[in-house]
Amino acid sequence: MYRDPVQSLEAPLLPSSTTAMRPLRVGMIGIGTVGAGTFRVLARNQALIAGRAGRGIKLVVVCARSLARAMSVVGKDVALTNDPMQVATHPDVDVLVEAAGGTGPARDWVLAAIRAGKHVVTANKALLAEHGNEIFAAARQHGVAVAYEGAVAVSIPIVKALREGLTANRIEWVAGIINGTTNFILSKMRDEGVGFAEALAQAQALGYAEADPTFDIEGIDAAHKISLLAANAFGMPVRFADAQVEGITALQGLDVACAEQLGFRIKLLGVAKRRNDGEVDGVELRVQPALVPATHLLAHVNGSMNAVMVKGDASGVTMYYGAGAGSEQTASAVIADLVDVARLDGTHAAQRVPHLGFHPQAVDEQLAVLPRAAVHTRHYLRVPVHSAQQIEAVGAWLAAQQVPVLQVALAHDKALPPGSGLQVLVLTDAVAQSTVDLAVFALAAHPAVAGPVVTLRVETLEG
């Protein structure tokens, strides 16, 4: 990909209204997957981009570990350095594109650029989830913009949708499939009947998963993203540290098969839900594998694709679908942010779209993330039993523990992996997590139960 022919990034000749403005000068730290994709798309679509931005967008300096490799990508007309701070504080740079990733050093570069009066564009969700509140505060202090559309579901303009398209709405919930690696793994487990380890190996072989896939399979990447979406949806600071995060490493193929029998599919969901019902006031902020009705739109988002749904009080439910990863897919979002900066550069900060969708005085610093025990959803339980006659005992026991049981069924032998044993499947009505946890703890000691009880949440995400 690094040998593609590259056109000049000089601003094209446009009508006098745009040629009167000098190009937006960009400095970039990192020229890997995201950086190289951004350069290619800028070069390929430069006239189109300039026409939309009202001025050219020109890459003037790049920081890379390997200057030779960087030159093979950007050519000889772009200055090169291996010092990130030189780019962050460069006098001829208007906007820093942080495309290196990571959190510690990236935080330092971004804050240095902000202090130097430069706008920042980044697709680094980990950086903003962990340090976003500090970065956004510094940007407000220095009157610059921080744009990050590429940080969440890259090719899907979901941040812009929340901050602009749905700005009239009281957002009730945001939920979606926002990690392509785990969605690929779950799709393989369902479609091919393979176990988690084999599906992960396939994802790694195809480049959908890193050699160390921890951030993806443990739900951390999705938690970074849903924390940013929640802040934009509800006017709260970024609360990543308070998110409840559960990955898919413990998920068994047995539960994928049992979910199918009940008319559901399992997806790793990021969910942010505003709760203000008299009993609790706060936000559910969580990532977990959950059962979704097989007829639901999210149940049909397969492979490495992403999709996000938003429920607004005026708009109803809207859905946004697209690629969640990829070089030029990310570049699409990064360049959209650069176009926004080019349009707004020189305007007063109060006239710009706020970093988190709400102006600082309207951000609710006290809006809390609810604890796990207070999360209120339907549930799926899989209970191994010694005999089929004990199915009624399981249902009765759960009802006695104040669990609102909707359905109890015995898993079909034909649908289960060999050697699964007898399994009672339970679907509940909406109930607090604390109630389910206590019931499962008590159920484990019941003489009918032959092994560990598995619980998963059920998300209907109705309009």
PDB file of N, CA and C in Angstrom, residues 185 189 194-202 204:
ATOM      1  N   ILE A 185     -15.585 -12.387  15.499  1.00  0.00           N
ATOM      2  CA  ILE A 185     -15.456 -13.628  16.262  1.00  0.00           C
ATOM      3  C   ILE A 185     -16.827 -14.214  16.569  1.00  0.00           C
ATOM      4  N   MET A 189     -18.468 -17.812  15.433  1.00  0.00           N
ATOM      5  CA  MET A 189     -18.960 -18.790  16.398  1.00  0.00           C
ATOM      6  C   MET A 189     -20.383 -19.212  16.059  1.00  0.00           C
ATOM      7  N   VAL A 194     -17.827 -22.805  15.596  1.00  0.00           N
ATOM      8  CA  VAL A 194     -16.499 -22.970  16.184  1.00  0.00           C
ATOM      9  C   VAL A 194     -16.464 -22.332  17.570  1.00  0.00           C
ATOM     10  N   GLY A 195     -15.464 -22.696  18.354  1.00  0.00           N
ATOM     11  CA  GLY A 195     -15.297 -22.116  19.673  1.00  0.00           C
ATOM     12  C   GLY A 195     -14.603 -20.770  19.611  1.00  0.00           C
ATOM     13  N   PHE A 196     -14.543 -20.119  20.754  1.00  0.00           N
ATOM     14  CA  PHE A 196     -13.947 -18.784  20.815  1.00  0.00           C
ATOM     15  C   PHE A 196     -12.502 -18.789  20.331  1.00  0.00           C
ATOM     16  N   ALA A 197     -11.681 -19.740  20.795  1.00  0.00           N
ATOM     17  CA  ALA A 197     -10.260 -19.750  20.461  1.00  0.00           C
ATOM     18  C   ALA A 197     -10.045 -19.887  18.953  1.00  0.00           C
ATOM     19  N   GLU A 198     -10.796 -20.765  18.309  1.00  0.00           N
ATOM     20  CA  GLU A 198     -10.647 -20.943  16.864  1.00  0.00           C
ATOM     21  C   GLU A 198     -11.098 -19.705  16.103  1.00  0.00           C
ATOM     22  N   ALA A 199     -12.193 -19.092  16.543  1.00  0.00           N
ATOM     23  CA  ALA A 199     -12.677 -17.877  15.881  1.00  0.00           C
ATOM     24  C   ALA A 199     -11.678 -16.737  16.036  1.00  0.00           C
ATOM     25  N   LEU A 200     -11.064 -16.631  17.209  1.00  0.00           N
ATOM     26  CA  LEU A 200     -10.038 -15.608  17.421  1.00  0.00           C
ATOM     27  C   LEU A 200      -8.843 -15.844  16.505  1.00  0.00           C
ATOM     28  N   ALA A 201      -8.421 -17.099  16.371  1.00  0.00           N
ATOM     29  CA  ALA A 201      -7.292 -17.409  15.492  1.00  0.00           C
ATOM     30  C   ALA A 201      -7.595 -17.011  14.049  1.00  0.00           C
ATOM     31  N   GLN A 202      -8.825 -17.247  13.605  1.00  0.00           N
ATOM     32  CA  GLN A 202      -9.219 -16.832  12.255  1.00  0.00           C
ATOM     33  C   GLN A 202      -9.154 -15.309  12.119  1.00  0.00           C
ATOM     34  N   GLN A 204      -7.248 -13.252  13.766  1.00  0.00           N
ATOM     35  CA  GLN A 204      -5.845 -12.837  13.730  1.00  0.00           C
ATOM     36  C   GLN A 204      -5.223 -13.135  12.372  1.00  0.00           C
TER      37      GLN A 204
END
